[in-house]
Each structure stands twice: as C-alpha cells, then as structure tokens.
Coordinates of C-alpha atoms in Angstrom, one line a residue:
Chain A
M25 CA 144.1 -27.3 39.2
R26 CA 144.6 -25.8 35.8
R27 CA 146.6 -29.4 34.4
A28 CA 143.7 -31.3 35.8
L29 CA 141.0 -29.1 34.4
L30 CA 141.9 -29.2 30.4
P31 CA 141.9 -33.4 30.0
L32 CA 139.0 -33.1 31.9
L33 CA 137.4 -30.8 29.3
L34 CA 139.3 -32.1 26.1
I35 CA 137.8 -36.0 27.9
S36 CA 134.4 -34.1 27.4
L37 CA 134.7 -32.6 24.5
L38 CA 135.4 -35.6 22.8
S39 CA 132.8 -37.9 24.3
A40 CA 130.0 -35.3 22.8
D41 CA 127.9 -36.9 20.6
S42 CA 129.6 -40.4 20.7
Y43 CA 127.8 -43.4 22.3
V44 CA 124.3 -43.7 21.0
T45 CA 121.2 -45.8 22.8
L46 CA 120.5 -48.4 19.7
D47 CA 116.4 -49.0 19.4
N48 CA 117.3 -52.7 20.2
G49 CA 118.5 -51.3 24.2
K50 CA 123.1 -51.7 22.9
T51 CA 124.7 -48.3 23.5
V52 CA 127.6 -48.0 21.3
H53 CA 130.4 -46.1 21.3
L54 CA 131.6 -44.2 18.1
K55 CA 135.3 -43.7 18.3
D56 CA 137.3 -40.8 17.0
D57 CA 139.3 -43.5 14.2
G58 CA 135.5 -43.8 12.4
T59 CA 135.8 -48.0 14.3
W60 CA 132.5 -48.1 17.1
E61 CA 132.3 -50.9 20.1
E62 CA 130.0 -52.3 22.4
V63 CA 130.0 -50.7 26.0
K64 CA 127.2 -50.8 28.9
V65 CA 126.1 -47.9 30.3
I66 CA 125.4 -48.3 34.2
K67 CA 124.4 -45.8 36.9
K68 CA 126.4 -45.4 40.4
G69 CA 124.9 -42.9 42.5
E70 CA 123.6 -39.6 39.9
K71 CA 126.9 -40.6 37.4
E72 CA 126.5 -42.5 34.5
I73 CA 129.3 -44.4 33.5
V74 CA 130.8 -46.6 30.6
L75 CA 132.3 -49.7 30.4
K76 CA 134.8 -50.4 28.0
N77 CA 135.0 -54.2 26.2
D78 CA 139.4 -53.1 26.7
G79 CA 138.6 -53.0 30.7
T80 CA 138.6 -49.4 31.6
W81 CA 135.8 -48.1 32.1
E82 CA 134.6 -44.1 31.8
E83 CA 132.5 -40.9 33.9
I84 CA 129.6 -39.2 30.9
N85 CA 127.6 -36.8 31.0
P86 CA 124.1 -38.7 30.3
K87 CA 123.0 -36.0 27.9
D88 CA 125.9 -36.8 25.6
V89 CA 124.5 -40.2 25.4
E90 CA 121.9 -39.7 22.3
S91 CA 118.8 -41.3 23.4
A92 CA 117.0 -44.7 21.3
N93 CA 114.0 -42.2 21.6
I94 CA 115.9 -39.4 19.1
I95 CA 116.9 -42.5 17.1
T96 CA 113.7 -44.4 16.6
N97 CA 112.0 -40.9 15.6
K98 CA 114.8 -40.4 13.1
A99 CA 114.0 -43.6 11.8
D100 CA 110.6 -43.6 11.3
E101 CA 110.9 -39.9 10.0
K102 CA 112.7 -42.6 7.0
F103 CA 110.8 -44.9 7.3
K104 CA 107.8 -42.7 6.2
S105 CA 108.9 -41.0 3.6
T106 CA 110.4 -44.6 2.0
P107 CA 107.3 -45.6 -0.8
L108 CA 105.5 -47.9 1.3
G109 CA 105.9 -45.6 4.3
K110 CA 103.7 -42.8 2.1
A111 CA 101.1 -45.2 0.6
L112 CA 99.9 -46.6 4.2
L113 CA 98.6 -42.7 3.5
G114 CA 94.4 -42.9 3.3
K115 CA 91.9 -44.8 4.3
W116 CA 92.0 -48.4 4.3
V117 CA 88.9 -51.2 5.2
S118 CA 89.0 -55.0 4.7
D119 CA 86.9 -57.1 2.5
D120 CA 84.4 -58.6 4.8
G121 CA 84.0 -54.4 6.6
D122 CA 85.6 -55.7 10.3
E123 CA 88.3 -53.8 9.7
Y124 CA 89.9 -50.0 9.2
L125 CA 93.0 -48.4 9.1
I126 CA 93.1 -45.1 8.7
F127 CA 96.5 -43.2 8.0
T128 CA 97.2 -39.6 8.1
P129 CA 100.5 -38.3 8.2
T130 CA 100.0 -37.2 11.8
T131 CA 97.9 -39.1 13.6
A132 CA 96.1 -43.0 12.8
T133 CA 93.2 -45.3 13.4
L134 CA 93.0 -48.4 14.2
K135 CA 89.6 -50.0 14.8
I136 CA 88.7 -54.0 14.4
R137 CA 84.9 -55.1 14.9
Q138 CA 84.8 -57.8 18.0
E139 CA 82.1 -59.7 19.6
R140 CA 79.9 -56.8 20.8
G141 CA 80.9 -53.6 18.7
F142 CA 84.6 -52.6 17.8
R143 CA 87.9 -52.2 20.0
T144 CA 89.5 -48.6 18.9
F145 CA 92.8 -47.2 18.9
T146 CA 93.4 -43.8 17.6
G147 CA 96.6 -41.3 18.4
K148 CA 100.0 -41.3 16.8
W149 CA 101.4 -43.7 14.6
R150 CA 104.7 -44.1 14.2
I151 CA 106.8 -47.3 11.5
E152 CA 108.8 -49.4 13.9
K153 CA 110.5 -51.8 11.5
L154 CA 109.7 -51.7 7.2
D155 CA 110.9 -54.4 4.9
E156 CA 111.6 -52.4 1.2
K157 CA 112.0 -56.4 -0.9
E158 CA 108.8 -58.1 2.0
R159 CA 107.0 -54.9 1.5
S160 CA 105.8 -55.5 5.1
L161 CA 105.9 -53.2 8.0
T162 CA 105.1 -53.1 11.1
V163 CA 103.0 -50.1 12.3
N164 CA 102.9 -48.7 16.6
I165 CA 99.5 -47.0 17.0
A166 CA 98.1 -44.6 19.4
E167 CA 101.3 -45.7 22.2
G168 CA 101.0 -44.0 24.8
A169 CA 104.6 -43.7 26.0
R170 CA 107.6 -45.4 25.2
L171 CA 111.2 -46.5 26.8
G172 CA 113.7 -47.2 24.7
F173 CA 112.0 -50.3 22.3
V174 CA 109.2 -51.0 24.7
T175 CA 105.8 -48.9 24.1
F176 CA 103.0 -48.8 26.2
G177 CA 99.3 -48.7 25.7
G178 CA 98.1 -48.5 21.9
A179 CA 98.2 -51.1 19.1
M180 CA 101.2 -52.7 17.0
R181 CA 100.1 -54.1 13.5
K182 CA 102.1 -56.1 11.4
L183 CA 101.5 -54.5 7.7
R184 CA 102.2 -56.4 4.1
F185 CA 101.4 -55.3 1.1
S186 CA 100.5 -56.2 -1.7
E187 CA 102.7 -56.3 -4.3
D188 CA 100.7 -53.3 -6.6
L189 CA 100.2 -51.3 -2.9
Q190 CA 97.1 -51.5 -3.9
T191 CA 96.1 -54.5 -0.7
L192 CA 96.9 -54.5 2.8
Y193 CA 97.3 -57.7 4.6
D194 CA 96.8 -57.8 8.3
E195 CA 99.2 -60.2 9.4
S196 CA 98.9 -59.3 13.3
E197 CA 96.6 -62.1 14.6
K198 CA 98.1 -65.0 12.3
L199 CA 99.3 -66.4 15.5
S200 CA 97.1 -66.2 17.6
N201 CA 93.6 -67.1 15.6
M202 CA 95.2 -67.8 11.8
R203 CA 93.8 -64.8 10.3
V204 CA 94.6 -62.4 8.3
Y205 CA 92.7 -59.0 7.1
R206 CA 92.8 -58.0 3.0
L207 CA 91.9 -54.2 3.1
H208 CA 91.6 -52.2 0.2
K209 CA 92.1 -48.4 0.4
V210 CA 88.5 -46.0 0.6
R211 CA 88.4 -42.9 -0.7
Chain B
M17 CA 117.1 -51.1 49.4
R18 CA 118.6 -49.2 47.0
L19 CA 116.6 -51.5 43.9
A20 CA 113.3 -50.9 45.5
K21 CA 113.6 -46.7 43.9
L22 CA 114.4 -48.1 40.2
S23 CA 110.7 -47.2 38.6
L24 CA 109.1 -49.4 37.1
A25 CA 110.0 -49.0 33.4
A26 CA 113.6 -48.8 34.7
I27 CA 113.8 -52.5 35.8
V28 CA 111.6 -53.5 32.8
A29 CA 114.7 -51.5 31.1
L30 CA 116.9 -53.2 32.5
G31 CA 114.9 -56.4 32.4
V32 CA 114.6 -56.6 28.3
S33 CA 118.2 -55.2 27.7
A34 CA 119.6 -58.3 29.1
F35 CA 117.8 -59.6 26.1
A36 CA 119.8 -57.9 22.4
D37 CA 117.2 -58.6 19.8
V38 CA 114.4 -58.2 21.5
E39 CA 112.3 -55.7 19.9
N40 CA 108.6 -54.6 19.8
V41 CA 107.9 -55.5 23.1
K42 CA 104.0 -54.2 23.5
F43 CA 102.3 -53.7 27.5
S44 CA 98.7 -52.7 26.6
G45 CA 95.8 -53.9 28.1
D46 CA 92.1 -52.4 28.2
A47 CA 89.3 -52.0 31.2
K48 CA 85.9 -52.7 30.7
L49 CA 83.1 -51.9 32.8
F50 CA 80.0 -54.0 31.5
Y51 CA 75.6 -53.5 33.1
G52 CA 73.4 -55.1 32.0
T53 CA 69.3 -55.7 33.0
N54 CA 65.8 -56.4 32.3
D55 CA 62.4 -57.3 33.6
A56 CA 61.5 -61.1 33.3
D57 CA 59.2 -61.3 36.5
P58 CA 58.5 -60.2 38.8
Y59 CA 61.3 -56.7 38.0
D60 CA 61.1 -54.1 35.7
L61 CA 64.5 -52.7 34.2
F62 CA 66.6 -51.2 36.2
D63 CA 65.6 -53.1 39.6
Q64 CA 68.5 -54.5 41.5
D65 CA 67.5 -58.0 41.3
N66 CA 66.8 -58.4 37.4
S67 CA 70.4 -56.6 37.3
Y68 CA 74.2 -57.7 36.0
G69 CA 77.0 -55.8 36.2
Q70 CA 81.2 -56.0 36.7
A71 CA 84.4 -54.3 35.8
G72 CA 86.8 -56.0 33.8
A73 CA 90.8 -55.4 33.0
T74 CA 93.2 -57.0 31.0
I75 CA 97.0 -56.0 31.4
A76 CA 99.3 -57.6 28.7
M77 CA 103.0 -57.5 27.6
S78 CA 104.2 -59.0 24.2
A79 CA 107.6 -59.4 22.0
D80 CA 109.4 -60.9 19.2
L81 CA 112.2 -62.3 21.2
A82 CA 115.6 -63.4 19.7
D83 CA 115.3 -66.1 17.0
G84 CA 111.9 -65.5 15.6
V85 CA 110.6 -66.0 18.7
A86 CA 107.4 -64.8 20.0
G87 CA 105.7 -64.6 23.5
K88 CA 103.0 -62.7 25.3
I89 CA 101.6 -63.0 29.0
S90 CA 98.5 -61.4 29.6
V91 CA 96.8 -60.6 33.5
T92 CA 92.8 -60.5 33.7
G93 CA 90.7 -59.2 36.4
L94 CA 87.6 -59.0 37.6
S95 CA 85.4 -57.1 40.8
T96 CA 82.3 -55.6 40.9
L97 CA 83.6 -52.3 42.1
G98 CA 80.9 -53.2 45.1
L99 CA 78.0 -52.6 42.3
E100 CA 76.0 -55.1 44.4
N101 CA 75.4 -52.9 47.5
N102 CA 73.4 -51.1 45.1
L103 CA 72.5 -51.8 41.2
V104 CA 73.0 -55.0 40.6
S105 CA 72.6 -59.1 41.9
G106 CA 74.5 -60.9 39.3
V107 CA 77.5 -60.2 36.8
W108 CA 78.5 -61.6 33.6
A109 CA 81.8 -63.6 34.4
G110 CA 83.4 -66.2 37.3
A111 CA 80.1 -66.3 39.2
L112 CA 81.4 -69.7 40.5
S113 CA 84.7 -71.5 41.7
R114 CA 85.8 -75.1 40.3
D115 CA 84.0 -76.2 43.7
G116 CA 80.8 -75.1 43.1
G117 CA 81.5 -71.9 46.0
V118 CA 80.0 -68.2 45.1
V119 CA 82.8 -66.0 44.5
A120 CA 80.8 -63.2 42.3
T121 CA 82.1 -60.9 44.7
S122 CA 85.2 -61.6 45.0
S123 CA 88.1 -59.8 43.5
Q124 CA 90.0 -62.0 41.0
W125 CA 92.5 -62.1 39.1
W126 CA 94.4 -64.2 37.4
V127 CA 97.0 -65.6 34.5
N128 CA 95.1 -65.9 31.0
E129 CA 97.7 -65.6 28.4
A130 CA 101.3 -66.6 28.3
W131 CA 102.9 -68.0 25.9
L132 CA 105.6 -68.6 24.2
A133 CA 106.0 -70.0 19.6
K134 CA 108.8 -70.0 17.6
T135 CA 109.1 -70.5 13.8
F136 CA 110.5 -72.9 11.8
G137 CA 110.5 -71.8 7.9
N138 CA 106.6 -72.7 6.9
T139 CA 106.1 -74.3 10.7
T140 CA 105.7 -72.7 14.0
I141 CA 104.7 -73.8 17.3
K142 CA 103.1 -72.1 19.8
I143 CA 103.0 -73.8 23.6
G144 CA 101.8 -72.4 27.0
R145 CA 98.2 -70.4 28.5
Q146 CA 96.5 -69.3 25.1
E147 CA 93.0 -68.3 23.2
L148 CA 92.4 -70.5 20.1
D149 CA 89.9 -70.2 17.5
T150 CA 88.7 -73.6 16.1
P151 CA 84.5 -74.5 15.1
L152 CA 84.3 -76.6 19.1
A153 CA 87.1 -75.6 20.8
F154 CA 87.8 -72.1 21.2
T155 CA 87.6 -68.4 22.8
E156 CA 84.7 -66.8 23.6
K157 CA 84.8 -63.1 23.7
W158 CA 81.9 -62.0 24.3
N159 CA 82.0 -61.5 27.6
I160 CA 83.8 -59.2 30.2
A161 CA 86.5 -62.5 30.3
A162 CA 87.3 -64.9 27.8
N163 CA 88.7 -68.1 28.3
T164 CA 91.5 -69.6 27.3
F165 CA 93.8 -72.7 27.2
D166 CA 96.7 -74.6 28.5
A167 CA 98.0 -76.1 24.8
A168 CA 100.4 -76.8 22.4
V169 CA 99.8 -76.2 18.5
I170 CA 101.3 -76.7 14.8
L171 CA 100.6 -74.9 12.3
N172 CA 102.0 -76.0 9.1
N173 CA 102.3 -73.8 5.6
D174 CA 104.7 -76.0 3.6
L175 CA 101.4 -77.0 0.9
P176 CA 100.8 -74.0 -1.5
E177 CA 97.4 -71.3 0.4
T178 CA 97.0 -74.5 3.4
T179 CA 96.9 -75.2 6.2
L180 CA 97.7 -78.0 8.6
V181 CA 97.0 -77.3 12.6
G182 CA 97.5 -79.8 14.8
A183 CA 96.9 -79.0 18.4
W184 CA 96.5 -80.5 22.0
V185 CA 94.7 -79.1 24.7
G186 CA 95.5 -80.1 28.6
R187 CA 93.4 -77.9 29.9
G188 CA 91.2 -74.8 30.2
N189 CA 89.3 -72.4 32.0
G190 CA 85.9 -72.5 30.1
A191 CA 82.4 -72.6 32.1
P192 CA 79.2 -73.5 31.5
G193 CA 76.2 -71.0 31.4
G194 CA 77.2 -68.3 30.0
Q195 CA 80.0 -67.6 32.5
V196 CA 83.1 -68.6 30.6
V197 CA 85.1 -68.9 33.0
Y198 CA 85.1 -70.4 36.1
G199 CA 86.2 -67.8 39.6
I200 CA 88.8 -67.9 41.7
N201 CA 87.9 -68.6 45.6
S202 CA 90.7 -68.8 47.8
G203 CA 93.9 -69.1 45.2
S204 CA 92.2 -71.7 43.6
D205 CA 93.0 -72.8 39.9
P206 CA 90.5 -71.9 37.4
F207 CA 92.2 -74.5 35.0
D208 CA 91.4 -78.2 35.2
T209 CA 91.5 -80.9 32.6
Y210 CA 90.2 -79.9 28.6
G211 CA 86.8 -82.0 29.5
S212 CA 85.6 -80.8 32.4
A213 CA 83.0 -78.3 31.8
I214 CA 80.8 -80.9 29.8
D215 CA 81.5 -83.0 32.9
D216 CA 79.8 -80.0 34.4
A217 CA 77.1 -79.4 32.6
Y218 CA 76.3 -82.3 31.5
G219 CA 76.8 -84.5 34.6
L220 CA 79.6 -86.6 33.9
P221 CA 81.4 -88.3 37.0
G222 CA 84.8 -86.4 36.0
L223 CA 85.6 -88.3 32.4
A224 CA 88.0 -85.6 31.5
D225 CA 91.8 -86.2 29.9
G226 CA 92.3 -83.0 27.6
A227 CA 91.8 -83.1 23.8
Y228 CA 93.7 -83.7 20.8
A229 CA 92.8 -81.4 17.1
V230 CA 93.5 -81.7 13.9
A231 CA 92.6 -79.5 11.0
A232 CA 93.4 -78.6 7.4
V233 CA 92.6 -75.1 6.0
T234 CA 92.5 -73.9 2.4
K235 CA 92.2 -71.1 0.1
L236 CA 93.2 -73.9 -3.0
I237 CA 89.9 -73.6 -4.6
P238 CA 89.0 -70.4 -5.9
M239 CA 87.1 -67.5 -3.3
T240 CA 86.6 -69.7 -1.4
T241 CA 88.1 -71.1 2.3
A242 CA 87.6 -74.8 3.5
Q243 CA 88.3 -76.3 6.7
V244 CA 87.9 -79.1 7.8
W245 CA 88.8 -79.9 11.4
Y246 CA 88.7 -83.6 13.6
Y247 CA 88.8 -83.3 17.9
N248 CA 89.1 -86.0 19.9
V249 CA 87.5 -84.7 23.3
C250 CA 89.4 -87.8 25.7
N251 CA 87.0 -90.2 26.7
I252 CA 83.9 -87.5 26.3
A253 CA 83.3 -87.4 22.2
D254 CA 84.5 -87.2 18.8
A255 CA 84.1 -85.1 16.8
W256 CA 83.6 -83.7 12.9
W257 CA 83.3 -80.1 11.5
A258 CA 83.5 -79.4 7.9
Q259 CA 83.5 -75.8 6.7
A260 CA 83.5 -74.0 3.2
D261 CA 82.6 -69.8 3.4
V262 CA 82.9 -68.4 -0.7
D263 CA 84.1 -65.5 -1.0
L264 CA 81.9 -63.8 -4.9
K265 CA 83.6 -60.3 -4.8
D266 CA 85.5 -61.3 -7.8
V267 CA 82.9 -62.1 -9.4
V268 CA 79.3 -60.2 -7.9
P269 CA 81.2 -57.6 -5.4
G270 CA 80.0 -58.3 -2.1
V271 CA 78.5 -61.0 -2.2
N272 CA 79.2 -63.9 0.2
G273 CA 78.5 -67.6 1.8
G274 CA 78.8 -70.3 3.2
L275 CA 78.3 -74.1 4.2
Q276 CA 78.7 -75.9 7.9
F277 CA 78.5 -79.5 8.8
A278 CA 79.2 -80.9 12.7
Y279 CA 79.4 -84.1 14.4
I280 CA 79.8 -84.9 17.2
E281 CA 79.8 -88.8 18.8
P282 CA 79.8 -89.0 23.1
A283 CA 82.1 -91.8 24.2
D284 CA 82.0 -95.0 24.7
K285 CA 83.0 -94.4 28.6
V286 CA 80.3 -91.8 28.0
E287 CA 77.3 -94.1 27.3
K288 CA 78.9 -96.5 30.2
A289 CA 78.5 -93.1 32.4
V290 CA 74.9 -92.3 31.3
G291 CA 74.0 -96.6 31.2
A292 CA 72.3 -95.3 27.9
K293 CA 73.4 -95.9 23.8
L294 CA 73.8 -92.4 22.3
D295 CA 73.1 -90.9 19.1
E296 CA 75.6 -88.4 17.6
S297 CA 74.5 -84.7 17.1
Q298 CA 74.6 -83.6 14.0
A299 CA 74.2 -79.9 12.3
W300 CA 74.3 -78.3 8.5
A301 CA 73.9 -74.7 8.1
V302 CA 74.1 -72.3 5.0
K303 CA 74.5 -68.7 5.1
L304 CA 73.9 -66.0 2.4
G305 CA 76.1 -62.9 2.8
Y306 CA 76.2 -59.2 1.8
N307 CA 78.7 -56.5 2.3
L308 CA 79.5 -53.0 0.8
D309 CA 80.7 -49.4 1.7
G310 CA 79.9 -50.3 5.9
L311 CA 76.4 -52.6 4.6
K312 CA 76.4 -56.2 6.2
L313 CA 73.4 -58.3 5.2
A314 CA 73.3 -61.9 6.4
A315 CA 70.9 -64.3 6.6
A316 CA 71.3 -68.2 7.8
Y317 CA 69.4 -71.4 7.7
S318 CA 70.7 -74.2 10.5
A319 CA 69.1 -77.6 11.0
T320 CA 70.6 -80.7 13.5
D321 CA 70.0 -84.3 13.5
E322 CA 66.5 -85.4 15.8
D323 CA 68.2 -88.1 17.6
G324 CA 71.3 -86.2 18.9
V325 CA 71.8 -85.1 22.6
V326 CA 75.0 -83.1 22.9
V327 CA 74.6 -79.7 21.6
I328 CA 76.5 -78.3 19.0
A329 CA 78.6 -75.8 20.8
N330 CA 81.7 -74.7 22.2
T331 CA 83.3 -77.6 24.0
A332 CA 85.4 -75.5 26.5
T333 CA 82.1 -73.8 27.2
G334 CA 79.8 -77.3 27.8
A335 CA 78.5 -77.4 24.5
Q336 CA 75.2 -76.5 26.0
V337 CA 72.6 -74.0 26.0
G338 CA 74.7 -70.7 27.5
S339 CA 77.5 -71.9 25.0
Q340 CA 78.4 -70.2 21.6
S341 CA 78.3 -72.3 18.9
K342 CA 79.9 -71.9 15.4
L343 CA 77.1 -72.4 13.1
Y344 CA 75.7 -70.0 11.3
T345 CA 72.6 -69.1 13.2
E346 CA 73.9 -68.2 16.6
A347 CA 71.7 -66.2 18.4
W348 CA 73.8 -62.3 19.3
W349 CA 72.9 -62.9 22.9
N350 CA 70.9 -66.3 24.1
Y351 CA 73.9 -68.9 22.8
G352 CA 73.0 -72.7 22.1
Y353 CA 69.8 -72.7 20.9
V354 CA 70.5 -73.2 17.3
G355 CA 73.0 -75.7 18.0
L356 CA 70.1 -78.0 20.1
P357 CA 69.3 -81.8 19.0
D358 CA 66.4 -81.8 16.5
T359 CA 66.7 -77.9 15.7
N360 CA 65.5 -76.1 13.0
A361 CA 66.8 -71.9 13.8
F362 CA 67.2 -69.2 11.1
M363 CA 69.0 -65.7 11.9
V364 CA 68.8 -62.7 9.6
S365 CA 71.1 -59.7 10.3
A366 CA 71.5 -56.2 9.2
G367 CA 74.8 -54.2 9.6
Y368 CA 75.4 -50.4 9.2
D369 CA 78.3 -48.2 9.7
L370 CA 77.1 -44.2 10.2
E371 CA 80.0 -42.9 9.5
D372 CA 81.2 -40.1 12.4
V373 CA 77.8 -41.3 13.9
A374 CA 78.1 -45.0 14.7
N375 CA 77.4 -47.9 13.8
F376 CA 74.5 -50.2 14.2
Y377 CA 73.9 -53.5 13.8
A378 CA 69.4 -55.9 13.9
Q379 CA 69.8 -59.5 14.5
Y380 CA 66.6 -61.5 14.7
T381 CA 66.9 -65.3 15.6
N382 CA 64.7 -68.0 15.7
A383 CA 65.2 -71.7 16.7
D384 CA 62.3 -74.3 17.0
T385 CA 63.3 -76.9 18.9
G386 CA 61.1 -79.6 18.1
K387 CA 60.9 -82.1 20.5
N388 CA 63.2 -80.3 23.3
N389 CA 60.3 -77.5 24.0
R390 CA 63.1 -75.1 23.9
D391 CA 62.0 -72.6 21.5
M392 CA 63.3 -69.7 21.3
S393 CA 63.5 -66.0 19.4
E394 CA 65.5 -62.8 19.7
F395 CA 65.6 -60.1 18.2
A396 CA 68.5 -58.0 18.9
L397 CA 70.0 -53.7 18.5
T398 CA 72.7 -52.2 18.9
A399 CA 74.3 -48.8 18.9
S400 CA 78.1 -49.0 19.1
K401 CA 80.1 -45.3 19.2
S402 CA 84.3 -45.4 19.8
F403 CA 84.5 -42.0 21.6
G404 CA 88.9 -41.7 20.6
N405 CA 90.0 -45.3 22.8
L406 CA 87.1 -45.6 24.5
D407 CA 84.3 -47.8 22.7
T408 CA 80.3 -48.5 23.9
T409 CA 78.2 -50.3 23.5
L410 CA 74.2 -50.2 24.3
A411 CA 72.3 -53.0 23.2
Y412 CA 68.4 -53.9 23.1
I413 CA 68.0 -57.4 23.1
Y414 CA 63.9 -59.2 22.9
T415 CA 63.9 -62.5 24.1
D416 CA 61.2 -65.2 23.8
A417 CA 62.0 -68.8 25.3
D418 CA 60.4 -71.9 26.0
D419 CA 62.8 -72.7 28.5
Q420 CA 63.1 -68.6 29.8
N421 CA 60.8 -66.5 32.7
D422 CA 58.1 -68.7 32.6
G423 CA 57.5 -68.8 28.6
S424 CA 56.7 -65.3 28.1
S425 CA 58.7 -63.1 26.6
Y426 CA 60.9 -59.9 28.3
N427 CA 63.0 -57.2 28.1
T428 CA 66.8 -57.0 27.8
I429 CA 69.2 -53.7 27.7
Q430 CA 72.8 -54.5 28.2
L431 CA 75.0 -51.2 28.1
Y432 CA 79.4 -52.5 27.1
L433 CA 82.4 -50.1 28.4
T434 CA 85.6 -50.9 26.8
Y435 CA 88.5 -48.7 27.3
N436 CA 92.2 -49.8 25.4
F437 CA 95.1 -48.8 26.5

C-alpha cells in the first residue's frame, strides 16, 4: 500500500501548477525539462483528465490547472501599468460630446449618446488586449461575469491612441456604422 | 441526459474552445420599458385609450473569430407584459404583421442581427443580417426595436482618408407609419424583399426587388467629411444623397456646419403602376452648430422641391411621414414632415450636460408643407439621467399638426427606461 501511495504522491507534487489554461481557452502542460505542449482536459464525473499528445492520459486535481481568470488578471495588471494603460486614466470626451469615457484605477464609465438619451455602462474595467506598436487597446467595461475568454455583460471598446497619447480614437463602431469617435482628455 | 446537466456557461465554453483563436467573446444586451401618453381629443394625459407602452429585450453575442473574422448574433423580443389590461391601448413597435394582422399584444422575438465580417488588407466584407447607417436606408434606433437588413456590404480604404462603400440589400423588416418593424404572426417572417415597405406605404403593387448602393466618404478636404451616395431601389426609384459636414474646431473651437442635397427619382415601373408621370423629389438643407463643454447648439433649414412625390426619408421604413429623415431639420418625434414635397422647415435645438444632474435637450421644429396642408410644429423637451447601468429619459412634446388631432395642438409625455447588461 505504501509503495503505491508514494508514486502517486510524487506525481501529485510534480504536477502541481504545471497545467495552465490560457485566455484563448487552450490548456498547456509546462514540463519539468522547460518545454511545453498543448493538452486537452476533459471531465469524467468529478475527475479531470489530461489527454496528452503522446497518447497517454493523467488524472489531475482541478486545482492544479491555473485558471484563465488568474492569467487574464495578471495580463490586465501588466497592461494597466504600461504607458498606454496609464494614459487611459482620466475623463475623455468626444469632440461632438456624443461619447464619454471615464477611467479610474478601479472603475470605468462609458456613456454614448443614443437617439433617446444616453447608453451607459459603469463598473470594473480591464484591458483585454494591448498593442504598444499600434497604440491600440481592447477594453472591457462593466462586465458581469467571465468564463475564460467569454465575458457576460458590459461593453467591449476598441481604442487607439494618437502618437502623442493626447487623442483617443474609439473604433468600436467602425464596422457597424463606419463611425470613429475622436476623444480628448478633459480636466 | 448527462449533457442536460451541463450549465449553459459550460456548454458555451466547450463550444467556443473548439475555435482556438476566438477572442473577445461578449454576451450582452439590454432590457427596455417605454411608455407614452398624450391628451389628443377626447382624452386626457395618462388615459388608457391614449397611452402606449411596451417592453423589449435584446441579447447579443459578438466575437472576434480566427483569421480576422468578426461576427455577431443578436435576438430581440417584444412584449406588452399585459400593460394593455390596465394602462395602455397601443404599442411602440411591431403592431402589425406582414399580412396586416394586428399582433400588438403578442409576445414576439426574432433574430435581428446575424453577420460575419472579414477584413482583407484595406477591404472589409460584411455579410448577413445587420444594421445599416446610410442617409436613405438606415436602421432607426429611436423606437423600442430597430429595423435591420439582410445585406452584403463592402468597405474599402485603399484611397487615403477615403472609404468606398458598395452594398446590396436583399431584405428588411422595416415598417412604415412609425412602427419601425413588422410584427410576427404565428411564426411569420417579418423580413421581406427590400422596398416592400415603400410598396406598403404608397400602395404599390409589389414592385420591391431589393436595392443596391454605392458611396464614397472622404476626409480629404481639411476639416470636412464629405459623402456621396447613389441608390438603386430596384423597380422603385433611383436616389442620390450628397453631404458635407465641416468641423471648424481647429479654427473656431466648437463651431461646425453642414450641407445636404437629396434626390429621389421614381422608376418607370412606379409610373406605370400609378398611371401618371411622377416628378423627382429634391431637398437641400444647411446646418450650423456649436459644441463646447457639454453645451450643444444647432440650427438648421431645409427646403424640398414643390413637385416631388416621394418623401425624403428612410426608404427602409417606407419613405413616408412616420419614417425618420436624415435631413438636419428632422423633428424629435414627428418624423418625415420635413421631407414632404413643397416643404420649408427649420429646426433649432439646445442640449446641455449638467454633470451629475442630468442631460437636458430642447428642440423646436417647424415644417411649412405648402400645398400638402400638413404643416407641423413641434417642441420637445427631454431630461436624461443614468443610474448605474439604467438609462432613463423623460420627454415632453408639444405637437401642432394639420393632420393630427383635427388640427388642434396636443401634449405628449414619454418615459424611456433602458437597463444595459
């Protein structure tokens, strides 16, 4: 019995934190030799089983798979600390007054003029994607819940900074009605 | 059976994870409750007989798929929630089905958007059921439900500061008379061949056969966005729209202006159907505006040709009184009057965003409709405020129109509640 328990314990210790679900839904196995491979994780009853590319499988503890949520949070923190992320903080208003974006370190408000009043989203925010070279960001405002890279509620805005970071272009409606909002920061 | 035990979220995750490069998947939507009442004779404000109300909800999913493909699917539902039992006797949208049946109190839902878009270099193709925003064929968003189109749109940005547009519109669910969308009767399809709303509005014998549009939108002229559109609403009309909007923010901060010209020529088949030669409709409009620090002022004037027949308004909802017009002078509530033939109209408006209090807006519109004897004056005053994700607008409208309430003026009060989730 002891002989059987020891290898299981070792396997369990070695596999701790070695599986990570990425924000695109893929799960990867981080191997001890410094390489990695994509694996599939399936559920069998209460158990989670990893299907490896070499044809073998392994039962794992669900806690050993770091969730996409944690990864995304880390990415969000990293994005927010970049010059683009920091430049977002403050109140932005479009030239025609049709859109307001207000970012504080923890909350954000999006207010867009509609035919009848405004459409408003307010709540927590995060940066989903950031491209320093293009000066573009995808920002999620006031989401209600999240499952990996699927988000529920709130608004997703695709933003791009001017070279001097003084002007913000909201290109979220470029595809739907060819409209790009040009926003400037107000104090 | 085991599958049935999976949560919706898990099913979504399983489905989506099959596409490795899917990102920005977003489920969102809104829930609306709109109410309106007026004191047109012989009723008083808040009487059930002269009040209208409806609830609506839209749930949408959008995603950026692999290889630069984006997509969206959205479902809209309408219900009176039983308001007709005590409070109202009319609805905002979808009162009639395509076959003329009254479906106002039916709970109804339909897919109002389902499209895929792919970008190749500077060219984007968008195909499927979608909203459109063009001067003479567009989605009206003021009502509790919005009309959409089965269409294919190509956008190209190869030329500097210029977007070239090509569009084919096969079908739409736009309805005339201010209802914006057709309702659904026992699962009937509210979408029909594009142009059928014009057939219905003008009593034409089923001439609709889709539409094509091409356009160029350019910012090559400094401080100016200029656009020219050509439409062929098959068998019904050819139309042109030209517009130049100037924003003088770099010269005189806050000042902007614009010029518009519209032309609609009925097709030979329409003339044959009505048995008469029909003159083309023309309109021009000019606007001056001022925006600064939350203050928004505008004044506009428009004039239409006296011999025209078609109203210069949204062809998607029939191009009649009740259809919204993109002319600068368009009223806040009484749509289409400014686009009537032989009409001179002016509009003045002021909006102010009183931070942390509310957003206030006032507009006065006057349309002198000449030989049509449908003169209309309207004053609208609104206050909008958001409580978290709940948007509210309270509106007061004074209407004095020759063809409403036996020519006597009347008052309207409306409440718009929208919760965004």
